[in-house]
Short mmCIF file of C-alpha atoms in Angstrom, two decimals:
data_model
loop_
_atom_site.label_atom_id
_atom_site.label_comp_id
_atom_site.label_asym_id
_atom_site.label_seq_id
_atom_site.Cartn_x
_atom_site.Cartn_y
_atom_site.Cartn_z
CA MET W 1 40.42 18.04 -38.29
CA LYS W 2 39.54 14.45 -37.42
CA LEU W 3 38.11 12.08 -40.00
CA THR W 4 34.85 11.73 -38.02
CA VAL W 5 34.32 15.49 -38.01
CA LYS W 6 35.11 15.65 -41.72
CA LEU W 7 32.57 12.92 -42.49
CA ILE W 8 29.89 14.57 -40.37
CA PHE W 9 30.53 18.03 -41.79
CA THR W 10 30.66 16.78 -45.39
CA THR W 11 27.52 14.67 -45.06
CA VAL W 12 25.53 17.44 -43.37
CA LEU W 13 26.68 19.93 -45.98
CA ILE W 14 25.66 17.60 -48.81
CA VAL W 15 22.26 16.94 -47.21
CA ALA W 16 21.71 20.66 -46.62
CA LEU W 17 22.58 21.53 -50.21
CA ALA W 18 20.50 18.68 -51.64
CA VAL W 19 17.41 19.45 -49.53
CA SER W 20 17.74 23.20 -50.11
CA ILE W 21 18.11 22.85 -53.87
CA CYS W 22 15.26 20.36 -54.12
CA SER W 23 13.01 22.52 -51.93
CA TYR W 24 13.85 25.61 -53.93
CA LEU W 25 13.18 23.91 -57.25
CA LEU W 26 9.92 22.41 -55.99
CA LEU W 27 8.60 25.62 -54.42
CA SER W 28 9.83 27.76 -57.28
CA GLY W 29 8.17 25.51 -59.82
CA SER W 30 4.92 25.42 -57.90
CA PHE W 31 4.94 29.19 -57.38
CA ARG W 32 5.67 29.94 -61.03
CA SER W 33 2.98 27.49 -62.13
CA GLU W 34 0.42 29.22 -59.91
CA LEU W 35 1.49 32.65 -61.19
CA ASN W 36 1.24 31.51 -64.78
CA MET W 37 -2.28 30.25 -64.12
CA GLN W 38 -3.17 33.62 -62.59
CA TYR W 39 -1.66 35.43 -65.59
CA GLU W 40 -3.65 33.29 -68.02
CA ALA W 41 -6.86 33.70 -66.01
CA ALA W 42 -6.37 37.49 -65.76
CA MET W 43 -5.69 37.82 -69.48
CA GLN W 44 -8.71 35.68 -70.36
CA GLU W 45 -10.83 37.68 -67.97
CA SER W 46 -9.60 40.93 -69.56
CA THR W 47 -10.38 39.61 -73.03
CA LEU W 48 -13.89 38.46 -72.03
CA PHE W 49 -14.61 41.73 -70.20
CA SER W 50 -13.45 43.82 -73.18
CA SER W 51 -15.33 41.67 -75.69
CA ALA W 52 -18.56 41.78 -73.66
CA MET W 53 -18.28 45.53 -73.17
CA GLY W 54 -17.68 46.16 -76.88
CA ASN W 55 -20.47 43.87 -78.02
CA MET W 56 -22.98 45.37 -75.61
CA ALA W 57 -21.97 48.92 -76.62
CA LEU W 58 -22.45 48.10 -80.30
CA GLN W 59 -25.83 46.51 -79.59
CA THR W 60 -26.95 49.55 -77.60
CA MET W 61 -25.87 51.81 -80.41
CA ALA W 62 -27.83 49.73 -82.88
CA ASN W 63 -31.01 49.96 -80.74
CA SER W 64 -30.67 53.68 -80.11
CA PHE W 65 -29.55 55.70 -83.10
CA GLN W 66 -28.84 58.78 -81.01
CA ASP W 67 -26.30 57.21 -78.62
CA GLY W 68 -22.61 57.30 -79.44
CA ALA W 69 -19.94 54.79 -78.51
CA GLN W 70 -18.93 56.51 -75.28
CA GLU W 71 -22.52 56.86 -74.06
CA SER W 72 -23.20 53.18 -74.89
CA VAL W 73 -20.09 52.08 -72.96
CA GLU W 74 -21.08 54.23 -69.96
CA ARG W 75 -24.60 52.84 -70.01
CA PHE W 76 -23.23 49.27 -70.11
CA LEU W 77 -20.82 49.85 -67.23
CA GLN W 78 -23.40 51.60 -65.03
CA GLY W 79 -26.16 49.10 -65.60
CA GLY W 80 -24.26 45.86 -65.58
CA VAL W 81 -24.95 43.99 -62.32
CA HIS W 82 -22.49 41.22 -63.11
CA LEU W 83 -19.62 43.73 -63.27
CA LYS W 84 -19.59 44.15 -59.51
CA ARG W 85 -17.19 41.23 -59.06
CA TYR W 86 -14.56 42.96 -61.18
CA ALA W 87 -12.09 45.58 -59.96
CA TYR W 88 -11.77 47.67 -63.11
CA GLN W 89 -11.22 51.08 -64.61
CA VAL W 90 -12.33 52.07 -68.11
CA LEU W 91 -10.70 55.11 -69.69
CA THR W 92 -11.28 56.90 -72.92
CA GLY W 93 -8.55 57.27 -75.44
CA ASP W 94 -7.54 60.66 -74.00
CA GLY W 95 -7.25 59.22 -70.46
CA THR W 96 -10.62 60.30 -69.04
CA VAL W 97 -12.06 57.80 -66.56
CA LEU W 98 -15.46 56.67 -67.67
CA SER W 99 -16.06 54.23 -64.83
CA ALA W 100 -14.12 52.63 -61.97
CA SER W 101 -15.00 50.01 -59.37
CA THR W 102 -11.74 50.50 -57.44
CA ARG W 103 -9.58 53.38 -56.39
CA GLN W 104 -6.35 51.67 -57.31
CA THR W 105 -4.08 53.73 -59.49
CA PRO W 106 -3.23 52.05 -62.76
CA ARG W 107 0.50 51.39 -63.24
CA LEU W 108 0.25 50.26 -66.87
CA SER W 109 -0.61 52.59 -69.74
CA ALA W 110 -2.27 52.12 -73.09
CA ALA W 111 1.11 52.53 -74.72
CA ASP W 112 2.34 49.43 -72.85
CA ALA W 113 -0.49 47.29 -74.22
CA GLY W 114 -0.50 48.44 -77.83
CA THR W 115 -3.66 48.32 -79.91
CA THR W 116 -4.97 44.79 -79.32
CA GLN W 117 -2.52 43.06 -76.96
CA VAL W 118 -3.42 42.22 -73.36
CA LEU W 119 -0.60 43.05 -70.96
CA ALA W 120 -0.47 41.70 -67.37
CA GLN W 121 1.92 42.61 -64.59
CA ILE W 122 2.13 42.23 -60.79
CA PHE W 123 2.73 45.20 -58.49
CA ARG W 124 3.39 45.23 -54.76
CA ASP W 125 1.78 47.74 -52.44
CA GLY W 126 3.00 47.16 -48.91
CA GLU W 127 2.09 43.59 -48.03
CA ARG W 128 -0.43 43.24 -50.84
CA TYR W 129 0.19 42.07 -54.38
CA THR W 130 -2.03 43.08 -57.31
CA MET W 131 -2.05 41.71 -60.82
CA GLU W 132 -3.04 44.44 -63.29
CA THR W 133 -4.06 43.83 -66.89
CA VAL W 134 -4.48 46.52 -69.55
CA GLN W 135 -6.11 46.20 -72.96
CA CYS W 136 -7.17 48.68 -75.65
CA ILE W 137 -10.36 48.17 -77.67
CA GLU W 138 -12.06 50.20 -80.39
CA VAL W 139 -15.84 50.68 -80.43
CA ALA W 140 -17.42 52.55 -83.35
CA GLY W 141 -14.14 54.34 -84.12
CA GLU W 142 -13.47 55.38 -80.51
CA ASN W 143 -10.64 53.93 -78.35
CA PHE W 144 -11.10 52.72 -74.80
CA VAL W 145 -8.53 51.46 -72.28
CA ILE W 146 -9.63 48.76 -69.83
CA HIS W 147 -7.71 48.09 -66.59
CA LEU W 148 -8.59 45.01 -64.52
CA PHE W 149 -7.13 44.36 -61.07
CA ARG W 150 -6.80 40.94 -59.42
CA ASP W 151 -5.60 40.43 -55.83
CA VAL W 152 -2.89 37.73 -55.80
CA THR W 153 -1.66 38.31 -52.25
CA ASN W 154 -2.74 34.82 -51.24
CA ILE W 155 -0.31 33.30 -53.76
CA PHE W 156 2.67 35.14 -52.28
CA ALA W 157 1.44 34.43 -48.76
CA ALA W 158 1.27 30.73 -49.62
CA ARG W 159 4.80 30.96 -51.06
CA ASP W 160 6.09 32.55 -47.85
CA ARG W 161 4.37 29.90 -45.73
CA ASN W 162 5.88 27.17 -47.89
CA LEU W 163 9.33 28.76 -47.59
CA HIS W 164 8.96 28.89 -43.82
CA LEU W 165 7.84 25.25 -43.71
CA SER W 166 10.67 24.34 -46.07
CA ALA W 167 13.18 26.04 -43.76
CA LEU W 168 11.81 24.10 -40.81
CA ALA W 169 11.93 20.88 -42.84
CA ILE W 170 15.54 21.60 -43.81
CA LEU W 171 16.49 22.22 -40.19
CA GLY W 172 14.75 19.02 -39.15
CA ALA W 173 16.44 17.09 -41.95
CA LEU W 174 19.80 18.52 -40.91
CA ALA W 175 19.21 17.56 -37.28
CA VAL W 176 18.18 14.03 -38.20
CA SER W 177 20.97 13.63 -40.78
CA THR W 178 23.51 14.97 -38.29
CA ALA W 179 22.45 12.45 -35.66
CA ILE W 180 22.44 9.59 -38.17
CA THR W 181 25.77 10.71 -39.62
CA VAL W 182 27.37 10.84 -36.17
CA VAL W 183 26.25 7.27 -35.44
CA VAL W 184 27.21 5.97 -38.88
CA SER W 185 30.54 7.80 -38.85
CA LEU W 186 31.44 6.44 -35.45
CA PHE W 187 30.50 2.96 -36.66
CA PHE W 188 32.53 3.16 -39.88
CA VAL W 189 35.46 5.01 -38.32
CA SER W 190 35.67 2.53 -35.45
CA PRO W 191 37.92 0.13 -37.47
CA VAL W 192 40.18 3.05 -38.34
CA ARG W 193 40.37 3.98 -34.65
CA LYS W 194 41.28 0.41 -33.81
CA LEU W 195 43.98 0.42 -36.49
CA SER W 196 45.31 3.72 -35.16
CA SER W 197 45.31 2.45 -31.57
CA THR W 198 47.10 -0.74 -32.61
CA THR W 199 49.63 1.28 -34.60
CA ARG W 200 50.42 3.45 -31.56
CA LEU W 201 50.84 0.38 -29.36
CA MET W 202 53.18 -1.20 -31.90
CA ALA W 203 55.13 2.06 -32.08
CA GLU W 204 55.57 1.77 -28.31
CA GLY W 205 57.08 -1.69 -28.75
CA GLN W 206 54.06 -3.99 -28.33
CA TYR W 207 54.69 -5.91 -31.55
CA THR W 208 52.27 -8.73 -30.68
CA ARG W 209 49.23 -6.44 -30.86
CA ARG W 210 46.85 -6.89 -33.82
CA ALA W 211 43.88 -4.94 -35.15
CA GLU W 212 40.59 -6.55 -34.04
CA VAL W 213 38.55 -5.68 -37.14
CA HIS W 214 36.25 -8.35 -38.59
CA THR W 215 34.18 -6.49 -41.19
CA GLN W 216 33.89 -7.84 -44.73
CA ASP W 217 34.50 -4.54 -46.48
CA GLU W 218 37.56 -2.55 -47.57
CA LEU W 219 38.34 -1.61 -43.96
CA GLY W 220 38.30 -5.27 -43.01
CA ALA W 221 40.66 -6.02 -45.89
CA LEU W 222 42.87 -3.14 -44.75
CA ALA W 223 42.93 -4.55 -41.23
CA GLN W 224 43.90 -7.98 -42.55
CA ASP W 225 46.69 -6.43 -44.63
CA PHE W 226 47.80 -4.45 -41.58
CA ASN W 227 47.89 -7.61 -39.45
CA ARG W 228 49.88 -9.44 -42.12
CA MET W 229 52.28 -6.51 -42.23
CA ALA W 230 52.49 -6.57 -38.43
CA ASP W 231 53.27 -10.31 -38.55
CA THR W 232 56.06 -9.62 -41.00
CA VAL W 233 57.37 -6.71 -38.93
CA GLU W 234 57.27 -8.80 -35.76
CA HIS W 235 59.06 -11.64 -37.53
CA GLN W 236 61.72 -9.27 -38.86
CA ILE W 237 62.16 -7.68 -35.44
CA ARG W 238 62.50 -11.10 -33.84
CA GLN W 239 65.10 -11.99 -36.44
CA LEU W 240 66.96 -8.74 -35.75
CA GLU W 241 66.78 -9.39 -32.04
CA ASP W 242 68.02 -12.94 -32.57
CA ALA W 243 70.81 -11.66 -34.81
CA ALA W 244 71.76 -9.05 -32.22
CA GLN W 245 71.72 -11.71 -29.50
CA ARG W 246 73.86 -13.99 -31.65
CA GLU W 247 76.31 -11.16 -32.18
CA ARG W 248 76.46 -10.53 -28.44
CA ASP W 249 76.87 -14.24 -27.79
CA PHE W 250 79.53 -14.42 -30.50
CA THR W 251 81.44 -11.52 -28.99
CA ALA W 252 81.20 -12.92 -25.49
CA SER W 253 82.18 -16.42 -26.64
CA PHE W 254 85.03 -15.10 -28.75
CA ALA W 255 86.34 -13.05 -25.82
CA HIS W 256 86.07 -16.08 -23.56
CA GLU W 257 87.67 -18.46 -26.07
CA ILE W 258 90.57 -16.15 -26.78
CA LYS W 259 91.12 -15.30 -23.12
CA THR W 260 91.96 -18.87 -22.07
CA PRO W 261 94.79 -19.56 -24.55
CA LEU W 262 96.16 -16.03 -24.18
CA THR W 263 96.25 -16.47 -20.40
CA SER W 264 98.15 -19.73 -20.84
CA VAL W 265 100.55 -18.26 -23.38
CA ILE W 266 101.26 -15.19 -21.25
CA GLY W 267 101.64 -17.25 -18.07
CA TYR W 268 104.07 -19.78 -19.51
CA ALA W 269 105.98 -17.10 -21.42
CA ASP W 270 106.36 -15.09 -18.22
CA THR W 271 107.58 -18.22 -16.44
CA LEU W 272 110.19 -18.82 -19.14
CA ARG W 273 111.18 -15.17 -19.08
CA SER W 274 111.49 -14.69 -15.33
CA ARG W 275 112.89 -18.01 -14.08
CA GLU W 276 115.65 -20.50 -14.69
CA LEU W 277 113.87 -23.79 -15.36
CA PRO W 278 115.15 -27.26 -15.97
CA ARG W 279 115.16 -28.40 -19.60
CA ALA W 280 112.14 -30.65 -19.17
CA GLN W 281 110.02 -27.84 -17.70
CA GLN W 282 111.15 -25.46 -20.43
CA VAL W 283 110.01 -27.95 -23.09
CA LYS W 284 106.70 -28.48 -21.28
CA ALA W 285 106.07 -24.71 -21.10
CA ALA W 286 107.00 -24.30 -24.76
CA ASP W 287 104.61 -27.13 -25.67
CA TYR W 288 101.75 -25.33 -23.88
CA ILE W 289 102.59 -22.10 -25.67
CA PHE W 290 102.75 -23.93 -29.02
CA SER W 291 99.47 -25.82 -28.56
CA GLU W 292 97.58 -22.74 -27.43
CA GLY W 293 99.08 -20.75 -30.31
CA LYS W 294 97.92 -23.43 -32.76
CA ARG W 295 94.42 -23.25 -31.28
CA LEU W 296 94.40 -19.49 -31.77
CA GLU W 297 95.63 -20.02 -35.32
CA THR W 298 92.86 -22.55 -36.02
CA MET W 299 90.28 -20.17 -34.59
CA SER W 300 91.55 -17.24 -36.68
CA HIS W 301 91.54 -19.33 -39.88
CA ALA W 302 87.98 -20.49 -39.21
CA LEU W 303 86.85 -16.93 -38.57
CA LEU W 304 88.52 -15.72 -41.74
CA ASP W 305 86.77 -18.45 -43.70
CA LEU W 306 83.41 -17.44 -42.23
CA PHE W 307 83.97 -13.77 -43.04
CA ALA W 308 85.09 -14.62 -46.56
CA LEU W 309 81.89 -16.57 -47.21
CA GLU W 310 79.81 -13.61 -45.98
CA LYS W 311 81.52 -11.11 -48.27
CA ALA W 312 81.94 -12.90 -51.60
CA ALA W 313 80.20 -15.72 -53.44
CA PRO W 314 82.44 -18.70 -54.26
CA GLN W 315 83.39 -19.55 -57.84
CA MET W 316 81.43 -22.65 -58.82
CA GLN W 317 82.67 -25.34 -61.21
CA PRO W 318 81.45 -28.78 -62.29
CA VAL W 319 82.67 -31.49 -59.91
CA ASP W 320 81.95 -35.21 -59.69
CA MET W 321 80.66 -35.70 -56.16
CA GLN W 322 81.77 -39.35 -56.02
CA GLU W 323 85.38 -38.38 -56.72
CA LEU W 324 85.21 -35.51 -54.22
CA LEU W 325 83.92 -37.74 -51.39
CA GLU W 326 86.53 -40.41 -52.07
CA ALA W 327 89.25 -37.74 -51.99
CA VAL W 328 87.97 -36.46 -48.62
CA ALA W 329 87.89 -40.00 -47.23
CA SER W 330 91.44 -40.64 -48.48
CA ARG W 331 92.70 -37.46 -46.79
CA SER W 332 90.99 -38.43 -43.48
CA ARG W 333 92.26 -42.05 -43.31
CA VAL W 334 95.57 -41.14 -41.68
CA SER W 335 93.99 -39.26 -38.74
CA LEU W 336 91.32 -41.94 -38.41
CA ALA W 337 93.91 -44.73 -38.35
CA GLU W 338 95.77 -43.00 -35.49
CA LYS W 339 92.64 -43.54 -33.36
CA GLY W 340 91.98 -47.06 -34.68
CA LEU W 341 89.01 -46.05 -36.84
CA THR W 342 88.04 -47.08 -40.37
CA ILE W 343 85.88 -45.36 -42.97
CA GLN W 344 83.42 -46.83 -45.44
CA VAL W 345 82.54 -44.75 -48.54
CA THR W 346 79.40 -45.42 -50.60
CA ALA W 347 78.81 -42.65 -53.14
CA GLU W 348 76.93 -42.34 -56.41
CA PRO W 349 78.44 -40.36 -59.28
CA ALA W 350 76.82 -36.99 -59.96
CA LEU W 351 78.11 -33.83 -61.63
CA LEU W 352 77.34 -30.64 -59.63
CA GLN W 353 78.27 -26.98 -59.84
CA VAL W 354 80.12 -26.49 -56.55
CA GLU W 355 83.25 -24.99 -55.01
CA PRO W 356 85.40 -28.10 -54.36
CA THR W 357 87.74 -26.55 -51.74
CA LEU W 358 84.80 -25.48 -49.56
CA LEU W 359 83.14 -28.89 -49.83
CA HIS W 360 86.44 -30.56 -48.90
CA THR W 361 86.47 -28.37 -45.77
CA LEU W 362 82.82 -29.17 -45.03
CA PHE W 363 83.11 -32.95 -45.22
CA TYR W 364 86.54 -33.08 -43.61
CA ASN W 365 85.23 -31.13 -40.61
CA LEU W 366 82.25 -33.47 -40.32
CA LEU W 367 84.49 -36.53 -40.46
CA ASP W 368 86.85 -34.96 -37.90
CA ASN W 369 83.92 -34.36 -35.53
CA ALA W 370 82.80 -37.96 -36.05
CA ARG W 371 86.37 -39.11 -35.28
CA LYS W 372 86.42 -37.18 -32.00
CA ALA W 373 83.06 -38.67 -30.94
CA SER W 374 83.80 -42.30 -31.92
CA PRO W 375 85.44 -44.98 -29.76
CA PRO W 376 88.50 -46.85 -31.13
CA GLY W 377 87.70 -49.77 -33.40
CA SER W 378 84.45 -48.33 -34.81
CA THR W 379 83.67 -47.52 -38.44
CA LEU W 380 82.58 -44.20 -39.92
CA GLU W 381 80.26 -44.12 -42.93
CA LEU W 382 80.37 -41.53 -45.73
CA LEU W 383 77.32 -41.89 -47.98
CA GLY W 384 76.52 -39.96 -51.17
CA GLN W 385 73.29 -40.21 -53.12
CA ALA W 386 71.95 -38.25 -56.08
CA ALA W 387 68.63 -36.49 -55.30
CA SER W 388 66.00 -34.72 -57.40
CA THR W 389 67.13 -31.33 -56.05
CA GLY W 390 70.88 -32.01 -56.11
CA TYR W 391 72.93 -34.35 -53.94
CA ARG W 392 72.61 -35.76 -50.42
CA VAL W 393 75.66 -36.60 -48.29
CA GLN W 394 75.53 -38.32 -44.91
CA VAL W 395 78.29 -38.71 -42.34
CA ARG W 396 77.42 -41.40 -39.79
CA ASP W 397 79.28 -42.46 -36.66
CA HIS W 398 78.53 -44.87 -33.82
CA GLY W 399 79.94 -42.80 -31.03
CA ARG W 400 78.66 -41.17 -27.86
CA GLY W 401 75.91 -39.15 -29.55
CA ILE W 402 74.61 -35.66 -28.78
CA PRO W 403 72.07 -34.63 -26.09
CA PRO W 404 68.72 -33.51 -27.62
CA GLU W 405 68.89 -30.03 -26.05
CA ALA W 406 72.27 -29.41 -27.70
CA ILE W 407 71.31 -30.29 -31.29
CA ALA W 408 69.62 -26.93 -32.01
CA ARG W 409 72.79 -25.03 -30.99
CA LEU W 410 75.42 -27.12 -32.74
CA THR W 411 76.01 -24.62 -35.55
CA GLU W 412 76.32 -21.59 -33.25
CA PRO W 413 79.83 -20.10 -33.28
CA PHE W 414 81.98 -21.25 -30.31
CA TYR W 415 79.31 -23.64 -29.06
CA MET W 416 80.77 -26.96 -27.89
CA VAL W 417 78.88 -29.85 -26.33
CA ASP W 418 81.90 -30.92 -24.25
CA LYS W 419 84.17 -27.88 -23.96
CA SER W 420 86.99 -29.55 -22.05
CA ARG W 421 87.25 -32.46 -24.50
CA SER W 422 86.96 -30.20 -27.54
CA ARG W 423 89.72 -27.91 -26.31
CA ALA W 424 91.88 -30.86 -25.47
CA GLU W 425 91.57 -32.03 -29.07
CA GLY W 426 92.26 -28.56 -30.50
CA GLY W 427 88.67 -27.57 -31.28
CA ALA W 428 87.57 -23.93 -31.35
CA GLY W 429 83.80 -24.37 -31.68
CA LEU W 430 83.66 -22.84 -35.18
CA GLY W 431 83.77 -25.93 -37.38
CA LEU W 432 80.04 -26.65 -37.59
CA ALA W 433 79.22 -22.94 -37.99
CA LEU W 434 81.55 -22.92 -40.99
CA CYS W 435 79.98 -26.16 -42.30
CA ARG W 436 76.48 -24.68 -42.08
CA ARG W 437 77.57 -21.57 -43.99
CA ILE W 438 79.26 -23.64 -46.70
CA ALA W 439 76.08 -25.69 -47.14
CA GLN W 440 74.05 -22.46 -47.40
CA VAL W 441 76.22 -20.93 -50.15
CA HIS W 442 75.66 -24.16 -52.10
CA GLY W 443 71.89 -23.82 -51.73
CA GLY W 444 71.74 -26.62 -49.20
CA THR W 445 71.04 -27.45 -45.57
CA LEU W 446 72.77 -29.14 -42.66
CA THR W 447 70.69 -31.36 -40.33
CA PHE W 448 71.56 -33.58 -37.37
CA GLU W 449 70.04 -36.81 -36.07
CA SER W 450 71.54 -38.26 -32.91
CA GLN W 451 70.87 -40.57 -30.03
CA GLU W 452 73.08 -40.64 -26.99
CA GLY W 453 75.19 -43.78 -26.78
CA GLU W 454 74.37 -44.91 -30.32
CA GLY W 455 75.83 -42.28 -32.65
CA THR W 456 75.08 -39.33 -34.88
CA THR W 457 74.09 -38.86 -38.53
CA VAL W 458 74.77 -35.53 -40.22
CA THR W 459 72.90 -34.95 -43.51
CA VAL W 460 74.03 -32.37 -46.04
CA GLU W 461 71.64 -31.45 -48.87
CA ILE W 462 73.45 -29.74 -51.75
CA GLY W 463 71.86 -28.08 -54.78
CA GLY W 464 73.54 -27.01 -57.98
CA GLY W 465 73.05 -29.85 -60.41
CA VAL W 466 74.63 -29.34 -63.85
#
């Protein structure tokens, strides 16, 4: 059952119960109040009638010494003009009817009333209702039973009319409440419908869809929470898609990178195996096989380092960053001197919790990239400065620079700005990807600033102060 139907059904049921109960209580109270008034009036009337009859009988007996009680009562009943408005029956103690203004058969007996009590009760005869009262009185030692009858059909007729009107009012209230409930339910359920529609669209893959609900109530808050959740889901899905794309790119790049050296190795090995070559050509073929094998070895070592960083956290220890940078610069001076380059180190002392071997690899790779990009005779700068969040290291060269469109992809595995030159110098395109990962495991970042023809500055932010 839909929520709208539930709301309509529940509201109509509540309205029906509320109106029915209120109508019943109101009509029942009014009806009982009217009946009680009739009971009181009938009992008072019976008391007055009996008192008047007794007093007049005693007075008649006092004026006429030969009349008895029964004769005095009969004379009073037969001569009383004002008694015509009463429907009564007067009986003697043995049940003989002395006088009657109605043919109705009494339902109550003297035994029901007792000696002095007035008893009243309503009886139904077809569609008519009669209230009968009975009372016993004693006149001059004789007992008389007085029955009075009052027609109360109009009270029950009024009750029936009121019940009929109440039923019509209830039906009208239900019709109006149903119409109002339908409109209100559709209005309040509309945000839920929008949320449901948006959810179905997102389930079909439309992750950019959002719930257009702008109310200021709980449903509006729910829609806002839903949209925030959708933003998070969309962001996570985009990240998963990016990760999947990176994996596909990585696989394709790896297959491409490994295919070239393997083709060279297999080709030159087949040449050596199948032909008699002069010594010089044999050495040249062996050199190709050796260089391509070294490139495969470099690539495999870089991949192993990347996988190792993904699987296990490095063991940190306190290291003076100034000493570490000077050691990296000292290790790089030989390769820099072969190309006619010099290095200038300016580093502040700072003790950090780091993994020294990984940082050696990070900065050595950055200096090696700067060496490859720099012309002979230029100077590389290695700068270290203590920062509030850790330590900042910059590697600056004055080489050919990097195109702006390539900067965002520098840390992608196997990405190389100049593939032919990188391969010629033994690069595999994994160095900067490894550098970025090393910076990340140290709570830091790797950023690039470059201008073509002027040089590049790589900034490494490292956390982990002691």
